[in-house]
Amino acid sequence: MKIEYRQAAIEDAEVLANIYNASFYDDYLRFGSCPGYGQTKESMEKSIMQRPKHIILCDGEPVGCVSYAKLGAGEYEVGCLCVIPEFQGKGIGTQAMQFLKARLEDWKTLTLVTPIDKKENVKFYTEKCGFRIESTERDGNVELVRFVAER
Protein backbone atom coordinates (compact mmCIF):
# COMPACT_ATOMS: atom_id res chain seq x y z
CA MET A 1 0.00 0.00 0.00
CA LYS A 2 1.70 3.17 -1.24
CA ILE A 3 0.38 6.44 0.24
CA GLU A 4 1.05 9.73 -1.56
CA TYR A 5 -0.29 13.28 -1.34
CA ARG A 6 -1.08 15.71 -4.11
CA GLN A 7 -2.13 19.32 -3.72
CA ALA A 8 -5.68 19.71 -4.93
CA ALA A 9 -6.48 21.95 -7.89
CA ILE A 10 -9.83 23.32 -9.04
CA GLU A 11 -10.03 20.42 -11.51
CA ASP A 12 -10.17 18.04 -8.50
CA ALA A 13 -13.39 19.55 -7.13
CA GLU A 14 -15.69 16.73 -8.21
CA VAL A 15 -13.32 14.02 -6.93
CA LEU A 16 -13.01 15.83 -3.58
CA ALA A 17 -16.77 16.36 -3.29
CA ASN A 18 -17.22 12.60 -3.76
CA ILE A 19 -14.55 11.85 -1.13
CA TYR A 20 -16.12 14.22 1.41
CA ASN A 21 -19.63 12.91 0.76
CA ALA A 22 -18.55 9.28 1.12
CA SER A 23 -16.48 10.04 4.23
CA PHE A 24 -19.14 12.07 6.05
CA TYR A 25 -22.34 10.29 5.00
CA ASP A 26 -22.52 8.28 8.25
CA ASP A 27 -22.09 11.49 10.29
CA TYR A 28 -24.91 13.09 8.32
CA LEU A 29 -27.17 10.12 9.10
CA ARG A 30 -26.12 10.03 12.75
CA PHE A 31 -26.33 13.74 13.56
CA GLY A 32 -28.88 14.93 10.99
CA SER A 33 -26.35 17.38 9.59
CA CYS A 34 -22.65 17.49 8.86
CA PRO A 35 -20.68 20.38 7.36
CA GLY A 36 -18.49 17.94 5.41
CA TYR A 37 -21.45 16.20 3.76
CA GLY A 38 -23.52 17.51 0.85
CA GLN A 39 -20.62 18.97 -1.07
CA THR A 40 -21.17 19.94 -4.68
CA LYS A 41 -18.55 20.52 -7.32
CA GLU A 42 -19.21 24.25 -7.04
CA SER A 43 -18.95 24.37 -3.24
CA MET A 44 -15.72 22.35 -3.38
CA GLU A 45 -14.23 24.67 -6.01
CA LYS A 46 -14.81 27.57 -3.62
CA SER A 47 -13.36 25.59 -0.71
CA ILE A 48 -10.22 24.68 -2.70
CA MET A 49 -9.61 28.37 -3.34
CA GLN A 50 -10.05 29.25 0.34
CA ARG A 51 -8.14 26.45 2.06
CA PRO A 52 -5.18 24.36 0.89
CA LYS A 53 -6.19 20.72 0.40
CA HIS A 54 -4.13 17.64 -0.29
CA ILE A 55 -5.66 14.58 -1.85
CA ILE A 56 -4.59 11.35 -0.19
CA LEU A 57 -3.76 8.69 -2.77
CA CYS A 58 -3.51 4.99 -1.97
CA ASP A 59 -1.79 3.10 -4.77
CA GLY A 60 -2.70 6.01 -7.05
CA GLU A 61 -6.41 6.00 -6.10
CA PRO A 62 -7.90 9.09 -4.36
CA VAL A 63 -9.10 7.88 -0.95
CA GLY A 64 -9.06 10.94 1.30
CA CYS A 65 -8.20 14.54 1.92
CA VAL A 66 -6.41 16.67 4.48
CA SER A 67 -6.86 20.45 4.59
CA TYR A 68 -5.79 23.28 6.83
CA ALA A 69 -5.93 27.02 7.38
CA LYS A 70 -3.20 29.26 8.74
CA LEU A 71 -4.51 31.23 11.71
CA GLY A 72 -1.34 33.10 12.63
CA ALA A 73 2.39 32.67 13.05
CA GLY A 74 2.86 28.94 13.60
CA GLU A 75 -0.85 28.43 14.29
CA TYR A 76 -2.98 26.22 12.04
CA GLU A 77 -6.46 24.72 12.09
CA VAL A 78 -6.96 21.31 10.51
CA GLY A 79 -10.07 21.88 8.45
CA CYS A 80 -10.62 18.32 7.36
CA LEU A 81 -9.00 14.94 7.60
CA CYS A 82 -11.16 12.35 5.92
CA VAL A 83 -10.69 8.91 4.45
CA ILE A 84 -13.44 7.05 2.59
CA PRO A 85 -14.89 4.20 4.67
CA GLU A 86 -13.35 1.33 2.69
CA PHE A 87 -9.87 2.63 3.50
CA GLN A 88 -10.37 3.58 7.16
CA GLY A 89 -8.50 1.66 9.84
CA LYS A 90 -5.41 1.12 7.68
CA GLY A 91 -3.21 3.88 9.15
CA ILE A 92 -3.89 6.33 6.32
CA GLY A 93 -5.26 9.05 8.62
CA THR A 94 -2.28 8.75 10.98
CA GLN A 95 0.09 9.05 8.03
CA ALA A 96 -1.86 12.05 6.73
CA MET A 97 -1.48 13.85 10.05
CA GLN A 98 2.28 13.12 10.00
CA PHE A 99 2.39 14.46 6.44
CA LEU A 100 0.60 17.64 7.50
CA LYS A 101 2.92 18.22 10.47
CA ALA A 102 5.96 17.77 8.21
CA ARG A 103 4.51 20.06 5.52
CA LEU A 104 3.74 22.84 7.99
CA GLU A 105 7.35 23.21 9.06
CA ASP A 106 6.70 26.26 11.26
CA TRP A 107 3.72 24.81 13.14
CA LYS A 108 3.65 25.42 16.87
CA THR A 109 -0.06 24.82 17.44
CA LEU A 110 -2.54 22.69 15.51
CA THR A 111 -6.23 22.72 16.39
CA LEU A 112 -9.28 20.90 15.07
CA VAL A 113 -12.86 20.12 16.03
CA THR A 114 -14.91 16.93 15.73
CA PRO A 115 -18.13 15.63 17.30
CA ILE A 116 -17.46 14.42 20.85
CA ASP A 117 -19.84 11.48 20.27
CA LYS A 118 -17.42 10.06 17.70
CA LYS A 119 -15.38 8.10 20.22
CA GLU A 120 -13.20 6.63 17.46
CA ASN A 121 -12.15 10.16 16.42
CA VAL A 122 -11.44 11.20 20.01
CA LYS A 123 -9.27 8.11 20.46
CA PHE A 124 -7.57 8.61 17.08
CA TYR A 125 -6.59 12.23 17.66
CA THR A 126 -5.48 11.77 21.27
CA GLU A 127 -3.75 8.39 21.07
CA LYS A 128 -2.36 8.33 17.53
CA CYS A 129 -1.86 11.98 16.60
CA GLY A 130 -0.72 13.63 19.84
CA PHE A 131 -3.64 15.99 20.38
CA ARG A 132 -5.23 16.81 23.72
CA ILE A 133 -8.76 17.97 24.39
CA GLU A 134 -8.85 21.70 24.99
CA SER A 135 -12.57 22.43 25.25
CA THR A 136 -16.05 21.58 24.06
CA GLU A 137 -18.49 23.68 22.06
CA ARG A 138 -21.83 23.26 20.32
CA ASP A 139 -22.84 23.55 16.70
CA GLY A 140 -26.63 23.29 16.65
CA ASN A 141 -27.53 19.92 18.15
CA VAL A 142 -23.98 18.52 17.94
CA GLU A 143 -21.51 18.78 20.80
CA LEU A 144 -17.98 19.23 19.49
CA VAL A 145 -14.59 18.75 21.07
CA ARG A 146 -11.70 21.09 20.26
CA PHE A 147 -8.31 19.42 20.11
CA VAL A 148 -4.91 21.07 20.27
CA ALA A 149 -1.44 19.75 19.55
CA GLU A 150 1.61 21.79 20.50
CA ARG A 151 5.25 21.37 19.78
PDB file of C-alpha atoms in Angstrom:
ATOM      1  CA  MET A   1       0.000   0.000   0.000  1.00  0.00           C
ATOM      2  CA  LYS A   2       1.696   3.172  -1.244  1.00  0.00           C
ATOM      3  CA  ILE A   3       0.375   6.443   0.244  1.00  0.00           C
ATOM      4  CA  GLU A   4       1.051   9.729  -1.559  1.00  0.00           C
ATOM      5  CA  TYR A   5      -0.291  13.278  -1.343  1.00  0.00           C
ATOM      6  CA  ARG A   6      -1.083  15.714  -4.108  1.00  0.00           C
ATOM      7  CA  GLN A   7      -2.129  19.324  -3.720  1.00  0.00           C
ATOM      8  CA  ALA A   8      -5.684  19.712  -4.932  1.00  0.00           C
ATOM      9  CA  ALA A   9      -6.482  21.951  -7.885  1.00  0.00           C
ATOM     10  CA  ILE A  10      -9.826  23.316  -9.043  1.00  0.00           C
ATOM     11  CA  GLU A  11     -10.025  20.417 -11.507  1.00  0.00           C
ATOM     12  CA  ASP A  12     -10.165  18.044  -8.501  1.00  0.00           C
ATOM     13  CA  ALA A  13     -13.391  19.552  -7.131  1.00  0.00           C
ATOM     14  CA  GLU A  14     -15.689  16.733  -8.206  1.00  0.00           C
ATOM     15  CA  VAL A  15     -13.319  14.021  -6.925  1.00  0.00           C
ATOM     16  CA  LEU A  16     -13.006  15.830  -3.582  1.00  0.00           C
ATOM     17  CA  ALA A  17     -16.768  16.359  -3.294  1.00  0.00           C
ATOM     18  CA  ASN A  18     -17.220  12.602  -3.756  1.00  0.00           C
ATOM     19  CA  ILE A  19     -14.545  11.846  -1.125  1.00  0.00           C
ATOM     20  CA  TYR A  20     -16.123  14.225   1.413  1.00  0.00           C
ATOM     21  CA  ASN A  21     -19.630  12.913   0.760  1.00  0.00           C
ATOM     22  CA  ALA A  22     -18.555   9.283   1.123  1.00  0.00           C
ATOM     23  CA  SER A  23     -16.482  10.036   4.234  1.00  0.00           C
ATOM     24  CA  PHE A  24     -19.136  12.067   6.046  1.00  0.00           C
ATOM     25  CA  TYR A  25     -22.340  10.286   5.004  1.00  0.00           C
ATOM     26  CA  ASP A  26     -22.522   8.281   8.249  1.00  0.00           C
ATOM     27  CA  ASP A  27     -22.092  11.488  10.289  1.00  0.00           C
ATOM     28  CA  TYR A  28     -24.913  13.094   8.318  1.00  0.00           C
ATOM     29  CA  LEU A  29     -27.174  10.125   9.096  1.00  0.00           C
ATOM     30  CA  ARG A  30     -26.121  10.030  12.746  1.00  0.00           C
ATOM     31  CA  PHE A  31     -26.332  13.741  13.561  1.00  0.00           C
ATOM     32  CA  GLY A  32     -28.883  14.928  10.993  1.00  0.00           C
ATOM     33  CA  SER A  33     -26.355  17.384   9.593  1.00  0.00           C
ATOM     34  CA  CYS A  34     -22.648  17.486   8.857  1.00  0.00           C
ATOM     35  CA  PRO A  35     -20.676  20.381   7.360  1.00  0.00           C
ATOM     36  CA  GLY A  36     -18.486  17.940   5.411  1.00  0.00           C
ATOM     37  CA  TYR A  37     -21.446  16.201   3.759  1.00  0.00           C
ATOM     38  CA  GLY A  38     -23.521  17.506   0.854  1.00  0.00           C
ATOM     39  CA  GLN A  39     -20.615  18.973  -1.073  1.00  0.00           C
ATOM     40  CA  THR A  40     -21.171  19.938  -4.679  1.00  0.00           C
ATOM     41  CA  LYS A  41     -18.549  20.515  -7.323  1.00  0.00           C
ATOM     42  CA  GLU A  42     -19.210  24.250  -7.038  1.00  0.00           C
ATOM     43  CA  SER A  43     -18.947  24.372  -3.244  1.00  0.00           C
ATOM     44  CA  MET A  44     -15.722  22.350  -3.378  1.00  0.00           C
ATOM     45  CA  GLU A  45     -14.231  24.669  -6.010  1.00  0.00           C
ATOM     46  CA  LYS A  46     -14.806  27.568  -3.624  1.00  0.00           C
ATOM     47  CA  SER A  47     -13.360  25.589  -0.713  1.00  0.00           C
ATOM     48  CA  ILE A  48     -10.222  24.676  -2.697  1.00  0.00           C
ATOM     49  CA  MET A  49      -9.613  28.369  -3.344  1.00  0.00           C
ATOM     50  CA  GLN A  50     -10.046  29.247   0.341  1.00  0.00           C
ATOM     51  CA  ARG A  51      -8.138  26.447   2.058  1.00  0.00           C
ATOM     52  CA  PRO A  52      -5.178  24.357   0.893  1.00  0.00           C
ATOM     53  CA  LYS A  53      -6.191  20.723   0.405  1.00  0.00           C
ATOM     54  CA  HIS A  54      -4.130  17.639  -0.288  1.00  0.00           C
ATOM     55  CA  ILE A  55      -5.664  14.577  -1.850  1.00  0.00           C
ATOM     56  CA  ILE A  56      -4.586  11.347  -0.186  1.00  0.00           C
ATOM     57  CA  LEU A  57      -3.764   8.690  -2.767  1.00  0.00           C
ATOM     58  CA  CYS A  58      -3.512   4.988  -1.970  1.00  0.00           C
ATOM     59  CA  ASP A  59      -1.787   3.096  -4.766  1.00  0.00           C
ATOM     60  CA  GLY A  60      -2.703   6.008  -7.047  1.00  0.00           C
ATOM     61  CA  GLU A  61      -6.406   6.003  -6.103  1.00  0.00           C
ATOM     62  CA  PRO A  62      -7.896   9.090  -4.358  1.00  0.00           C
ATOM     63  CA  VAL A  63      -9.105   7.880  -0.950  1.00  0.00           C
ATOM     64  CA  GLY A  64      -9.062  10.942   1.304  1.00  0.00           C
ATOM     65  CA  CYS A  65      -8.204  14.545   1.924  1.00  0.00           C
ATOM     66  CA  VAL A  66      -6.413  16.671   4.475  1.00  0.00           C
ATOM     67  CA  SER A  67      -6.856  20.446   4.591  1.00  0.00           C
ATOM     68  CA  TYR A  68      -5.788  23.284   6.833  1.00  0.00           C
ATOM     69  CA  ALA A  69      -5.931  27.018   7.377  1.00  0.00           C
ATOM     70  CA  LYS A  70      -3.201  29.264   8.737  1.00  0.00           C
ATOM     71  CA  LEU A  71      -4.513  31.232  11.707  1.00  0.00           C
ATOM     72  CA  GLY A  72      -1.344  33.102  12.631  1.00  0.00           C
ATOM     73  CA  ALA A  73       2.394  32.675  13.045  1.00  0.00           C
ATOM     74  CA  GLY A  74       2.863  28.938  13.599  1.00  0.00           C
ATOM     75  CA  GLU A  75      -0.853  28.425  14.293  1.00  0.00           C
ATOM     76  CA  TYR A  76      -2.978  26.216  12.043  1.00  0.00           C
ATOM     77  CA  GLU A  77      -6.461  24.722  12.090  1.00  0.00           C
ATOM     78  CA  VAL A  78      -6.959  21.314  10.508  1.00  0.00           C
ATOM     79  CA  GLY A  79     -10.073  21.883   8.449  1.00  0.00           C
ATOM     80  CA  CYS A  80     -10.620  18.319   7.356  1.00  0.00           C
ATOM     81  CA  LEU A  81      -8.999  14.941   7.597  1.00  0.00           C
ATOM     82  CA  CYS A  82     -11.159  12.349   5.915  1.00  0.00           C
ATOM     83  CA  VAL A  83     -10.693   8.908   4.452  1.00  0.00           C
ATOM     84  CA  ILE A  84     -13.436   7.046   2.594  1.00  0.00           C
ATOM     85  CA  PRO A  85     -14.892   4.198   4.673  1.00  0.00           C
ATOM     86  CA  GLU A  86     -13.351   1.326   2.686  1.00  0.00           C
ATOM     87  CA  PHE A  87      -9.866   2.635   3.502  1.00  0.00           C
ATOM     88  CA  GLN A  88     -10.367   3.576   7.160  1.00  0.00           C
ATOM     89  CA  GLY A  89      -8.504   1.662   9.842  1.00  0.00           C
ATOM     90  CA  LYS A  90      -5.414   1.121   7.678  1.00  0.00           C
ATOM     91  CA  GLY A  91      -3.206   3.880   9.149  1.00  0.00           C
ATOM     92  CA  ILE A  92      -3.894   6.329   6.318  1.00  0.00           C
ATOM     93  CA  GLY A  93      -5.259   9.050   8.624  1.00  0.00           C
ATOM     94  CA  THR A  94      -2.280   8.748  10.978  1.00  0.00           C
ATOM     95  CA  GLN A  95       0.094   9.051   8.029  1.00  0.00           C
ATOM     96  CA  ALA A  96      -1.858  12.050   6.731  1.00  0.00           C
ATOM     97  CA  MET A  97      -1.477  13.848  10.048  1.00  0.00           C
ATOM     98  CA  GLN A  98       2.276  13.118  10.000  1.00  0.00           C
ATOM     99  CA  PHE A  99       2.389  14.461   6.437  1.00  0.00           C
ATOM    100  CA  LEU A 100       0.604  17.639   7.504  1.00  0.00           C
ATOM    101  CA  LYS A 101       2.925  18.221  10.473  1.00  0.00           C
ATOM    102  CA  ALA A 102       5.959  17.769   8.212  1.00  0.00           C
ATOM    103  CA  ARG A 103       4.511  20.060   5.525  1.00  0.00           C
ATOM    104  CA  LEU A 104       3.736  22.843   7.988  1.00  0.00           C
ATOM    105  CA  GLU A 105       7.352  23.213   9.061  1.00  0.00           C
ATOM    106  CA  ASP A 106       6.699  26.259  11.265  1.00  0.00           C
ATOM    107  CA  TRP A 107       3.718  24.813  13.140  1.00  0.00           C
ATOM    108  CA  LYS A 108       3.647  25.420  16.866  1.00  0.00           C
ATOM    109  CA  THR A 109      -0.057  24.822  17.444  1.00  0.00           C
ATOM    110  CA  LEU A 110      -2.541  22.686  15.512  1.00  0.00           C
ATOM    111  CA  THR A 111      -6.235  22.724  16.386  1.00  0.00           C
ATOM    112  CA  LEU A 112      -9.277  20.904  15.066  1.00  0.00           C
ATOM    113  CA  VAL A 113     -12.862  20.119  16.027  1.00  0.00           C
ATOM    114  CA  THR A 114     -14.907  16.934  15.730  1.00  0.00           C
ATOM    115  CA  PRO A 115     -18.129  15.626  17.302  1.00  0.00           C
ATOM    116  CA  ILE A 116     -17.461  14.417  20.846  1.00  0.00           C
ATOM    117  CA  ASP A 117     -19.842  11.482  20.273  1.00  0.00           C
ATOM    118  CA  LYS A 118     -17.420  10.055  17.699  1.00  0.00           C
ATOM    119  CA  LYS A 119     -15.379   8.104  20.223  1.00  0.00           C
ATOM    120  CA  GLU A 120     -13.200   6.632  17.461  1.00  0.00           C
ATOM    121  CA  ASN A 121     -12.149  10.165  16.423  1.00  0.00           C
ATOM    122  CA  VAL A 122     -11.437  11.203  20.010  1.00  0.00           C
ATOM    123  CA  LYS A 123      -9.271   8.111  20.464  1.00  0.00           C
ATOM    124  CA  PHE A 124      -7.567   8.605  17.078  1.00  0.00           C
ATOM    125  CA  TYR A 125      -6.588  12.234  17.664  1.00  0.00           C
ATOM    126  CA  THR A 126      -5.477  11.773  21.274  1.00  0.00           C
ATOM    127  CA  GLU A 127      -3.755   8.387  21.072  1.00  0.00           C
ATOM    128  CA  LYS A 128      -2.362   8.326  17.534  1.00  0.00           C
ATOM    129  CA  CYS A 129      -1.865  11.975  16.602  1.00  0.00           C
ATOM    130  CA  GLY A 130      -0.717  13.626  19.841  1.00  0.00           C
ATOM    131  CA  PHE A 131      -3.637  15.994  20.381  1.00  0.00           C
ATOM    132  CA  ARG A 132      -5.229  16.813  23.715  1.00  0.00           C
ATOM    133  CA  ILE A 133      -8.763  17.968  24.392  1.00  0.00           C
ATOM    134  CA  GLU A 134      -8.848  21.703  24.990  1.00  0.00           C
ATOM    135  CA  SER A 135     -12.565  22.430  25.247  1.00  0.00           C
ATOM    136  CA  THR A 136     -16.049  21.575  24.063  1.00  0.00           C
ATOM    137  CA  GLU A 137     -18.494  23.677  22.063  1.00  0.00           C
ATOM    138  CA  ARG A 138     -21.834  23.261  20.321  1.00  0.00           C
ATOM    139  CA  ASP A 139     -22.845  23.550  16.705  1.00  0.00           C
ATOM    140  CA  GLY A 140     -26.631  23.286  16.645  1.00  0.00           C
ATOM    141  CA  ASN A 141     -27.530  19.924  18.150  1.00  0.00           C
ATOM    142  CA  VAL A 142     -23.977  18.519  17.941  1.00  0.00           C
ATOM    143  CA  GLU A 143     -21.506  18.784  20.795  1.00  0.00           C
ATOM    144  CA  LEU A 144     -17.982  19.230  19.491  1.00  0.00           C
ATOM    145  CA  VAL A 145     -14.586  18.745  21.073  1.00  0.00           C
ATOM    146  CA  ARG A 146     -11.705  21.093  20.257  1.00  0.00           C
ATOM    147  CA  PHE A 147      -8.308  19.421  20.106  1.00  0.00           C
ATOM    148  CA  VAL A 148      -4.911  21.068  20.271  1.00  0.00           C
ATOM    149  CA  ALA A 149      -1.438  19.749  19.547  1.00  0.00           C
ATOM    150  CA  GLU A 150       1.608  21.787  20.498  1.00  0.00           C
ATOM    151  CA  ARG A 151       5.252  21.372  19.780  1.00  0.00           C
TER     152      ARG A 151
END
